[in-house]
mmCIF file of N, CA and C in Angstrom:
data_model
loop_
_atom_site.group_PDB
_atom_site.id
_atom_site.type_symbol
_atom_site.label_atom_id
_atom_site.label_comp_id
_atom_site.label_asym_id
_atom_site.label_seq_id
_atom_site.Cartn_x
_atom_site.Cartn_y
_atom_site.Cartn_z
ATOM 1 N N MET A 1 19.054 -6.702 67.044
ATOM 2 C CA MET A 1 20.362 -6.375 66.470
ATOM 3 C C MET A 1 20.540 -4.856 66.524
ATOM 4 N N HIS A 2 21.721 -4.450 66.949
ATOM 5 C CA HIS A 2 22.038 -3.027 67.013
ATOM 6 C C HIS A 2 21.986 -2.447 65.595
ATOM 7 N N PRO A 3 21.410 -1.246 65.439
ATOM 8 C CA PRO A 3 21.288 -0.658 64.097
ATOM 9 C C PRO A 3 22.620 -0.391 63.399
ATOM 10 N N LEU A 4 23.702 -0.317 64.157
ATOM 11 C CA LEU A 4 25.015 -0.068 63.545
ATOM 12 C C LEU A 4 25.867 -1.332 63.394
ATOM 13 N N LEU A 5 25.317 -2.486 63.760
ATOM 14 C CA LEU A 5 26.120 -3.713 63.682
ATOM 15 C C LEU A 5 26.589 -3.999 62.260
ATOM 16 N N LEU A 6 25.693 -3.894 61.290
ATOM 17 C CA LEU A 6 26.112 -4.172 59.907
ATOM 18 C C LEU A 6 27.140 -3.155 59.429
ATOM 19 N N SER A 7 27.027 -1.911 59.877
ATOM 20 C CA SER A 7 28.038 -0.902 59.531
ATOM 21 C C SER A 7 29.396 -1.280 60.113
ATOM 22 N N ALA A 8 29.396 -1.785 61.334
ATOM 23 C CA ALA A 8 30.651 -2.230 61.952
ATOM 24 C C ALA A 8 31.233 -3.405 61.180
ATOM 25 N N LEU A 9 30.391 -4.353 60.800
ATOM 26 C CA LEU A 9 30.867 -5.500 60.014
ATOM 27 C C LEU A 9 31.451 -5.043 58.682
ATOM 28 N N ILE A 10 30.792 -4.095 58.037
ATOM 29 C CA ILE A 10 31.289 -3.571 56.760
ATOM 30 C C ILE A 10 32.666 -2.948 56.936
ATOM 31 N N GLN A 11 32.854 -2.184 57.999
ATOM 32 C CA GLN A 11 34.158 -1.556 58.236
ATOM 33 C C GLN A 11 35.238 -2.598 58.499
ATOM 34 N N ILE A 12 34.908 -3.615 59.266
ATOM 35 C CA ILE A 12 35.879 -4.674 59.561
ATOM 36 C C ILE A 12 36.187 -5.488 58.308
ATOM 37 N N GLU A 13 35.165 -5.844 57.568
ATOM 38 C CA GLU A 13 35.343 -6.742 56.421
ATOM 39 C C GLU A 13 36.026 -6.091 55.216
ATOM 40 N N SER A 14 35.655 -4.830 54.902
ATOM 41 C CA SER A 14 36.159 -4.258 53.644
ATOM 42 C C SER A 14 36.467 -2.771 53.698
ATOM 43 N N ARG A 15 36.306 -2.172 54.875
ATOM 44 C CA ARG A 15 36.440 -0.713 55.008
ATOM 45 C C ARG A 15 35.456 0.014 54.086
ATOM 46 N N GLY A 16 34.323 -0.632 53.811
ATOM 47 C CA GLY A 16 33.269 -0.006 53.026
ATOM 48 C C GLY A 16 33.378 -0.165 51.524
ATOM 49 N N ASN A 17 34.268 -1.015 51.066
ATOM 50 C CA ASN A 17 34.480 -1.199 49.631
ATOM 51 C C ASN A 17 33.485 -2.221 49.075
ATOM 52 N N ASP A 18 32.493 -1.741 48.329
ATOM 53 C CA ASP A 18 31.481 -2.626 47.748
ATOM 54 C C ASP A 18 32.044 -3.572 46.691
ATOM 55 N N LEU A 19 33.195 -3.266 46.161
ATOM 56 C CA LEU A 19 33.794 -4.106 45.117
ATOM 57 C C LEU A 19 34.914 -4.997 45.646
ATOM 58 N N ALA A 20 35.042 -5.069 46.965
ATOM 59 C CA ALA A 20 36.115 -5.880 47.565
ATOM 60 C C ALA A 20 35.961 -7.353 47.186
ATOM 61 N N ARG A 21 37.111 -7.994 47.019
ATOM 62 C CA ARG A 21 37.157 -9.421 46.694
ATOM 63 C C ARG A 21 38.101 -10.088 47.689
ATOM 64 N N GLY A 22 37.634 -11.177 48.295
ATOM 65 C CA GLY A 22 38.462 -11.928 49.230
ATOM 66 C C GLY A 22 39.183 -13.063 48.532
ATOM 67 N N LYS A 23 40.170 -13.615 49.206
ATOM 68 C CA LYS A 23 40.959 -14.689 48.596
ATOM 69 C C LYS A 23 40.242 -16.037 48.578
ATOM 70 N N HIS A 24 39.090 -16.135 49.256
ATOM 71 C CA HIS A 24 38.333 -17.387 49.272
ATOM 72 C C HIS A 24 36.964 -17.232 48.612
ATOM 73 N N GLY A 25 36.856 -16.280 47.681
ATOM 74 C CA GLY A 25 35.615 -16.094 46.938
ATOM 75 C C GLY A 25 34.640 -15.112 47.557
ATOM 76 N N GLU A 26 35.021 -14.447 48.641
ATOM 77 C CA GLU A 26 34.137 -13.475 49.265
ATOM 78 C C GLU A 26 34.038 -12.233 48.380
ATOM 79 N N LEU A 27 32.845 -11.625 48.372
ATOM 80 C CA LEU A 27 32.625 -10.433 47.561
ATOM 81 C C LEU A 27 31.890 -9.357 48.349
ATOM 82 N N GLY A 28 32.114 -8.122 47.940
ATOM 83 C CA GLY A 28 31.341 -7.000 48.448
ATOM 84 C C GLY A 28 31.810 -6.460 49.779
ATOM 85 N N ALA A 29 31.097 -5.437 50.229
ATOM 86 C CA ALA A 29 31.447 -4.743 51.460
ATOM 87 C C ALA A 29 31.392 -5.658 52.671
ATOM 88 N N LEU A 30 30.520 -6.653 52.634
ATOM 89 C CA LEU A 30 30.381 -7.583 53.752
ATOM 90 C C LEU A 30 31.145 -8.889 53.536
ATOM 91 N N GLN A 31 31.857 -8.980 52.415
ATOM 92 C CA GLN A 31 32.661 -10.164 52.104
ATOM 93 C C GLN A 31 31.833 -11.451 52.211
ATOM 94 N N ILE A 32 30.791 -11.514 51.414
ATOM 95 C CA ILE A 32 29.843 -12.622 51.432
ATOM 96 C C ILE A 32 30.339 -13.752 50.537
ATOM 97 N N LYS A 33 30.291 -14.962 51.076
ATOM 98 C CA LYS A 33 30.697 -16.153 50.331
ATOM 99 C C LYS A 33 29.512 -16.720 49.562
ATOM 100 N N PRO A 34 29.791 -17.454 48.476
ATOM 101 C CA PRO A 34 28.706 -18.048 47.692
ATOM 102 C C PRO A 34 27.770 -18.940 48.515
ATOM 103 N N ILE A 35 28.310 -19.687 49.480
ATOM 104 C CA ILE A 35 27.474 -20.582 50.275
ATOM 105 C C ILE A 35 26.429 -19.803 51.083
ATOM 106 N N MET A 36 26.770 -18.597 51.516
ATOM 107 C CA MET A 36 25.809 -17.789 52.272
ATOM 108 C C MET A 36 24.669 -17.327 51.367
ATOM 109 N N VAL A 37 24.989 -16.962 50.145
ATOM 110 C CA VAL A 37 23.946 -16.549 49.203
ATOM 111 C C VAL A 37 23.006 -17.725 48.939
ATOM 112 N N ARG A 38 23.569 -18.902 48.721
ATOM 113 C CA ARG A 38 22.723 -20.093 48.507
ATOM 114 C C ARG A 38 21.856 -20.373 49.723
ATOM 115 N N ASP A 39 22.424 -20.219 50.897
ATOM 116 C CA ASP A 39 21.690 -20.469 52.136
ATOM 117 C C ASP A 39 20.526 -19.486 52.277
ATOM 118 N N VAL A 40 20.785 -18.205 52.049
ATOM 119 C CA VAL A 40 19.719 -17.200 52.149
ATOM 120 C C VAL A 40 18.669 -17.427 51.071
ATOM 121 N N ASN A 41 19.087 -17.785 49.873
ATOM 122 C CA ASN A 41 18.109 -18.095 48.823
ATOM 123 C C ASN A 41 17.188 -19.237 49.263
ATOM 124 N N ARG A 42 17.754 -20.230 49.909
ATOM 125 C CA ARG A 42 16.946 -21.358 50.403
ATOM 126 C C ARG A 42 15.997 -20.897 51.502
ATOM 127 N N ILE A 43 16.505 -20.131 52.439
ATOM 128 C CA ILE A 43 15.714 -19.664 53.584
ATOM 129 C C ILE A 43 14.592 -18.729 53.135
ATOM 130 N N MET A 44 14.917 -17.786 52.267
ATOM 131 C CA MET A 44 13.992 -16.716 51.893
ATOM 132 C C MET A 44 13.216 -16.977 50.609
ATOM 133 N N GLY A 45 13.612 -18.009 49.872
ATOM 134 C CA GLY A 45 12.946 -18.277 48.602
ATOM 135 C C GLY A 45 13.320 -17.275 47.516
ATOM 136 N N THR A 46 14.508 -16.693 47.651
ATOM 137 C CA THR A 46 14.983 -15.719 46.668
ATOM 138 C C THR A 46 15.895 -16.408 45.650
ATOM 139 N N HIS A 47 16.364 -15.638 44.684
ATOM 140 C CA HIS A 47 17.195 -16.201 43.618
ATOM 141 C C HIS A 47 18.394 -15.300 43.314
ATOM 142 N N TYR A 48 19.057 -14.832 44.353
ATOM 143 C CA TYR A 48 20.204 -13.961 44.134
ATOM 144 C C TYR A 48 21.403 -14.763 43.646
ATOM 145 N N ALA A 49 22.197 -14.121 42.794
ATOM 146 C CA ALA A 49 23.475 -14.679 42.358
ATOM 147 C C ALA A 49 24.559 -14.079 43.241
ATOM 148 N N HIS A 50 25.595 -14.846 43.462
ATOM 149 C CA HIS A 50 26.689 -14.365 44.311
ATOM 150 C C HIS A 50 27.273 -13.056 43.790
ATOM 151 N N THR A 51 27.340 -12.894 42.508
ATOM 152 C CA THR A 51 27.919 -11.680 41.932
ATOM 153 C C THR A 51 27.112 -10.428 42.272
ATOM 154 N N GLN A 52 25.874 -10.592 42.706
ATOM 155 C CA GLN A 52 25.030 -9.439 43.039
ATOM 156 C C GLN A 52 25.360 -8.819 44.392
ATOM 157 N N VAL A 53 26.176 -9.473 45.199
ATOM 158 C CA VAL A 53 26.443 -8.945 46.539
ATOM 159 C C VAL A 53 27.357 -7.719 46.534
ATOM 160 N N THR A 54 27.845 -7.328 45.376
ATOM 161 C CA THR A 54 28.574 -6.066 45.299
ATOM 162 C C THR A 54 27.597 -4.890 45.327
ATOM 163 N N ASN A 55 26.320 -5.162 45.208
ATOM 164 C CA ASN A 55 25.267 -4.163 45.376
ATOM 165 C C ASN A 55 24.971 -4.072 46.864
ATOM 166 N N ARG A 56 25.178 -2.904 47.461
ATOM 167 C CA ARG A 56 25.050 -2.744 48.913
ATOM 168 C C ARG A 56 23.662 -3.129 49.420
ATOM 169 N N THR A 57 22.625 -2.773 48.689
ATOM 170 C CA THR A 57 21.262 -3.092 49.123
ATOM 171 C C THR A 57 21.049 -4.599 49.195
ATOM 172 N N ILE A 58 21.531 -5.315 48.204
ATOM 173 C CA ILE A 58 21.385 -6.770 48.186
ATOM 174 C C ILE A 58 22.235 -7.397 49.287
ATOM 175 N N SER A 59 23.441 -6.914 49.473
ATOM 176 C CA SER A 59 24.291 -7.498 50.514
ATOM 177 C C SER A 59 23.686 -7.267 51.901
ATOM 178 N N LEU A 60 23.086 -6.112 52.137
ATOM 179 C CA LEU A 60 22.439 -5.848 53.419
ATOM 180 C C LEU A 60 21.225 -6.740 53.628
ATOM 181 N N PHE A 61 20.460 -6.976 52.551
ATOM 182 C CA PHE A 61 19.316 -7.894 52.649
ATOM 183 C C PHE A 61 19.796 -9.287 53.044
ATOM 184 N N ILE A 62 20.834 -9.755 52.373
ATOM 185 C CA ILE A 62 21.369 -11.089 52.652
ATOM 186 C C ILE A 62 21.884 -11.168 54.088
ATOM 187 N N ALA A 63 22.609 -10.153 54.521
ATOM 188 C CA ALA A 63 23.142 -10.148 55.890
ATOM 189 C C ALA A 63 22.015 -10.156 56.918
ATOM 190 N N ASN A 64 21.016 -9.313 56.720
ATOM 191 C CA ASN A 64 19.890 -9.270 57.654
ATOM 192 C C ASN A 64 19.149 -10.597 57.703
ATOM 193 N N ALA A 65 18.909 -11.189 56.541
ATOM 194 C CA ALA A 65 18.189 -12.468 56.485
ATOM 195 C C ALA A 65 18.996 -13.572 57.169
ATOM 196 N N TYR A 66 20.272 -13.618 56.907
ATOM 197 C CA TYR A 66 21.150 -14.642 57.471
ATOM 198 C C TYR A 66 21.212 -14.536 58.995
ATOM 199 N N LEU A 67 21.460 -13.321 59.476
ATOM 200 C CA LEU A 67 21.591 -13.127 60.923
ATOM 201 C C LEU A 67 20.255 -13.295 61.641
ATOM 202 N N ALA A 68 19.165 -12.896 61.000
ATOM 203 C CA ALA A 68 17.848 -13.088 61.621
ATOM 204 C C ALA A 68 17.520 -14.575 61.729
ATOM 205 N N HIS A 69 17.908 -15.333 60.733
ATOM 206 C CA HIS A 69 17.607 -16.768 60.739
ATOM 207 C C HIS A 69 18.454 -17.522 61.763
ATOM 208 N N TYR A 70 19.743 -17.278 61.763
ATOM 209 C CA TYR A 70 20.649 -18.045 62.624
ATOM 210 C C TYR A 70 20.920 -17.395 63.981
ATOM 211 N N GLY A 71 20.553 -16.130 64.136
ATOM 212 C CA GLY A 71 20.930 -15.424 65.346
ATOM 213 C C GLY A 71 19.791 -14.946 66.210
ATOM 214 N N LYS A 72 18.675 -15.635 66.167
ATOM 215 C CA LYS A 72 17.533 -15.224 66.989
ATOM 216 C C LYS A 72 17.941 -15.162 68.461
ATOM 217 N N HIS A 73 17.635 -14.030 69.103
ATOM 218 C CA HIS A 73 17.846 -13.840 70.537
ATOM 219 C C HIS A 73 19.318 -13.906 70.960
ATOM 220 N N LEU A 74 20.229 -13.589 70.053
ATOM 221 C CA LEU A 74 21.651 -13.605 70.401
ATOM 222 C C LEU A 74 22.178 -12.179 70.539
ATOM 223 N N SER A 75 23.269 -12.041 71.253
ATOM 224 C CA SER A 75 23.918 -10.737 71.420
ATOM 225 C C SER A 75 24.563 -10.299 70.104
ATOM 226 N N ASP A 76 24.867 -9.014 70.033
ATOM 227 C CA ASP A 76 25.546 -8.498 68.836
ATOM 228 C C ASP A 76 26.906 -9.159 68.638
ATOM 229 N N GLU A 77 27.603 -9.424 69.729
ATOM 230 C CA GLU A 77 28.902 -10.095 69.610
ATOM 231 C C GLU A 77 28.731 -11.504 69.044
ATOM 232 N N SER A 78 27.707 -12.205 69.482
ATOM 233 C CA SER A 78 27.438 -13.548 68.947
ATOM 234 C C SER A 78 27.046 -13.479 67.479
ATOM 235 N N LEU A 79 26.278 -12.460 67.107
ATOM 236 C CA LEU A 79 25.916 -12.283 65.696
ATOM 237 C C LEU A 79 27.163 -12.060 64.849
ATOM 238 N N ALA A 80 28.097 -11.266 65.358
ATOM 239 C CA ALA A 80 29.352 -11.026 64.633
ATOM 240 C C ALA A 80 30.127 -12.327 64.469
ATOM 241 N N ARG A 81 30.143 -13.126 65.511
ATOM 242 C CA ARG A 81 30.854 -14.403 65.441
ATOM 243 C C ARG A 81 30.213 -15.322 64.406
ATOM 244 N N ILE A 82 28.896 -15.332 64.339
ATOM 245 C CA ILE A 82 28.181 -16.118 63.321
ATOM 246 C C ILE A 82 28.515 -15.588 61.932
ATOM 247 N N TRP A 83 28.581 -14.269 61.817
ATOM 248 C CA TRP A 83 28.905 -13.681 60.513
ATOM 249 C C TRP A 83 30.262 -14.171 60.028
ATOM 250 N N GLN A 84 31.207 -14.230 60.922
ATOM 251 C CA GLN A 84 32.555 -14.627 60.523
ATOM 252 C C GLN A 84 32.674 -16.119 60.254
ATOM 253 N N GLY A 85 32.052 -16.926 61.093
ATOM 254 C CA GLY A 85 32.317 -18.355 61.014
ATOM 255 C C GLY A 85 31.135 -19.268 60.817
ATOM 256 N N GLY A 86 29.972 -18.711 60.526
ATOM 257 C CA GLY A 86 28.794 -19.537 60.290
ATOM 258 C C GLY A 86 28.016 -19.830 61.563
ATOM 259 N N PRO A 87 26.911 -20.521 61.415
ATOM 260 C CA PRO A 87 25.993 -20.757 62.536
ATOM 261 C C PRO A 87 26.609 -21.431 63.761
ATOM 262 N N LYS A 88 27.632 -22.216 63.589
ATOM 263 C CA LYS A 88 28.239 -22.928 64.716
ATOM 264 C C LYS A 88 29.430 -22.174 65.322
ATOM 265 N N ALA A 89 29.708 -20.988 64.815
ATOM 266 C CA ALA A 89 30.892 -20.240 65.263
ATOM 267 C C ALA A 89 30.845 -19.874 66.737
ATOM 268 N N ILE A 90 29.664 -19.659 67.291
ATOM 269 C CA ILE A 90 29.607 -19.255 68.698
ATOM 270 C C ILE A 90 30.025 -20.377 69.634
ATOM 271 N N LYS A 91 30.142 -21.575 69.099
ATOM 272 C CA LYS A 91 30.625 -22.704 69.901
ATOM 273 C C LYS A 91 32.143 -22.843 69.830
ATOM 274 N N ARG A 92 32.771 -22.078 68.938
ATOM 275 C CA ARG A 92 34.219 -22.179 68.747
ATOM 276 C C ARG A 92 34.924 -20.958 69.335
ATOM 277 N N SER A 93 35.928 -21.207 70.117
ATOM 278 C CA SER A 93 36.643 -20.111 70.779
ATOM 279 C C SER A 93 37.405 -19.234 69.780
ATOM 280 N N LEU A 94 37.733 -19.760 68.611
ATOM 281 C CA LEU A 94 38.484 -18.990 67.631
ATOM 282 C C LEU A 94 37.726 -17.753 67.150
ATOM 283 N N SER A 95 36.401 -17.767 67.263
ATOM 284 C CA SER A 95 35.613 -16.635 66.778
ATOM 285 C C SER A 95 35.503 -15.505 67.802
ATOM 286 N N ARG A 96 35.972 -15.729 69.025
ATOM 287 C CA ARG A 96 35.846 -14.707 70.078
ATOM 288 C C ARG A 96 36.583 -13.417 69.739
ATOM 289 N N ALA A 97 37.782 -13.535 69.223
ATOM 290 C CA ALA A 97 38.581 -12.340 68.905
ATOM 291 C C ALA A 97 37.874 -11.494 67.845
ATOM 292 N N TYR A 98 37.301 -12.138 66.849
ATOM 293 C CA TYR A 98 36.571 -11.401 65.816
ATOM 294 C C TYR A 98 35.366 -10.694 66.426
ATOM 295 N N GLY A 99 34.632 -11.388 67.268
ATOM 296 C CA GLY A 99 33.469 -10.786 67.928
ATOM 297 C C GLY A 99 33.856 -9.556 68.730
ATOM 298 N N ARG A 100 34.958 -9.645 69.475
ATOM 299 C CA ARG A 100 35.418 -8.499 70.265
ATOM 300 C C ARG A 100 35.852 -7.343 69.359
ATOM 301 N N ARG A 101 36.492 -7.680 68.254
ATOM 302 C CA ARG A 101 36.934 -6.645 67.311
ATOM 303 C C ARG A 101 35.747 -5.892 66.727
ATOM 304 N N VAL A 102 34.707 -6.626 66.362
ATOM 305 C CA VAL A 102 33.497 -5.995 65.825
ATOM 306 C C VAL A 102 32.843 -5.126 66.894
ATOM 307 N N MET A 103 32.821 -5.589 68.127
ATOM 308 C CA MET A 103 32.204 -4.807 69.203
ATOM 309 C C MET A 103 32.984 -3.508 69.456
ATOM 310 N N ARG A 104 34.295 -3.547 69.340
ATOM 311 C CA ARG A 104 35.082 -2.314 69.470
ATOM 312 C C ARG A 104 34.739 -1.336 68.347
ATOM 313 N N LYS A 105 34.603 -1.851 67.136
ATOM 314 C CA LYS A 105 34.240 -1.002 65.992
ATOM 315 C C LYS A 105 32.833 -0.442 66.181
ATOM 316 N N LEU A 106 31.918 -1.262 66.664
ATOM 317 C CA LEU A 106 30.550 -0.819 66.921
ATOM 318 C C LEU A 106 30.548 0.317 67.948
ATOM 319 N N SER A 107 31.312 0.161 68.999
ATOM 320 C CA SER A 107 31.417 1.196 70.020
ATOM 321 C C SER A 107 31.977 2.492 69.429
ATOM 322 N N SER A 108 32.967 2.362 68.583
ATOM 323 C CA SER A 108 33.565 3.519 67.916
ATOM 324 C C SER A 108 32.541 4.228 67.023
ATOM 325 N N LEU A 109 31.751 3.459 66.296
ATOM 326 C CA LEU A 109 30.721 4.047 65.433
ATOM 327 C C LEU A 109 29.643 4.745 66.255
ATOM 328 N N GLU A 110 29.283 4.154 67.378
ATOM 329 C CA GLU A 110 28.294 4.778 68.273
ATOM 330 C C GLU A 110 28.815 6.120 68.786
ATOM 331 N N THR A 111 30.079 6.132 69.186
ATOM 332 C CA THR A 111 30.691 7.365 69.694
ATOM 333 C C THR A 111 30.720 8.427 68.614
ATOM 334 N N SER A 112 31.099 8.026 67.401
ATOM 335 C CA SER A 112 31.147 8.964 66.271
ATOM 336 C C SER A 112 29.770 9.536 65.983
ATOM 337 N N GLN A 113 28.766 8.689 66.034
ATOM 338 C CA GLN A 113 27.393 9.118 65.750
ATOM 339 C C GLN A 113 26.898 10.077 66.827
ATOM 340 N N THR A 114 27.213 9.789 68.076
ATOM 341 C CA THR A 114 26.805 10.638 69.191
ATOM 342 C C THR A 114 27.488 12.002 69.098
ATOM 343 N N THR A 115 28.776 11.992 68.769
ATOM 344 C CA THR A 115 29.539 13.226 68.641
ATOM 345 C C THR A 115 28.996 14.077 67.486
ATOM 346 N N ALA A 116 28.633 13.442 66.391
ATOM 347 C CA ALA A 116 28.123 14.163 65.214
ATOM 348 C C ALA A 116 26.775 14.823 65.500
ATOM 349 N N LYS A 117 25.988 14.240 66.415
ATOM 350 C CA LYS A 117 24.672 14.788 66.741
ATOM 351 C C LYS A 117 24.765 16.019 67.623
ATOM 352 N N LYS A 118 25.897 16.196 68.293
ATOM 353 C CA LYS A 118 26.038 17.334 69.222
ATOM 354 C C LYS A 118 26.329 18.625 68.509
#
């Protein structure tokens, strides 16, 4: 996974707002749904509450665990599609636009980082 992929997802999902709330129960900078927290708790043997995902460190742990579990050996675009629509999203054409949008943001972040280093 590209080191800036989660940063790109954060920008797309909430523009970096750790307290963001979605209309379908999503919370935090990564707009995590309760079902994802339950899934990661099952996978990792953890006991996080959905309300804890407003903590950036916890949301990043959950995102990394989720994508590592469901996205082994997949491209960053496929990982983004899984993030948006769950493990079966890469089989659905509706997730392609989101994947491309995340990849554009990732490219923009890479350019910004490269420019800042000069």
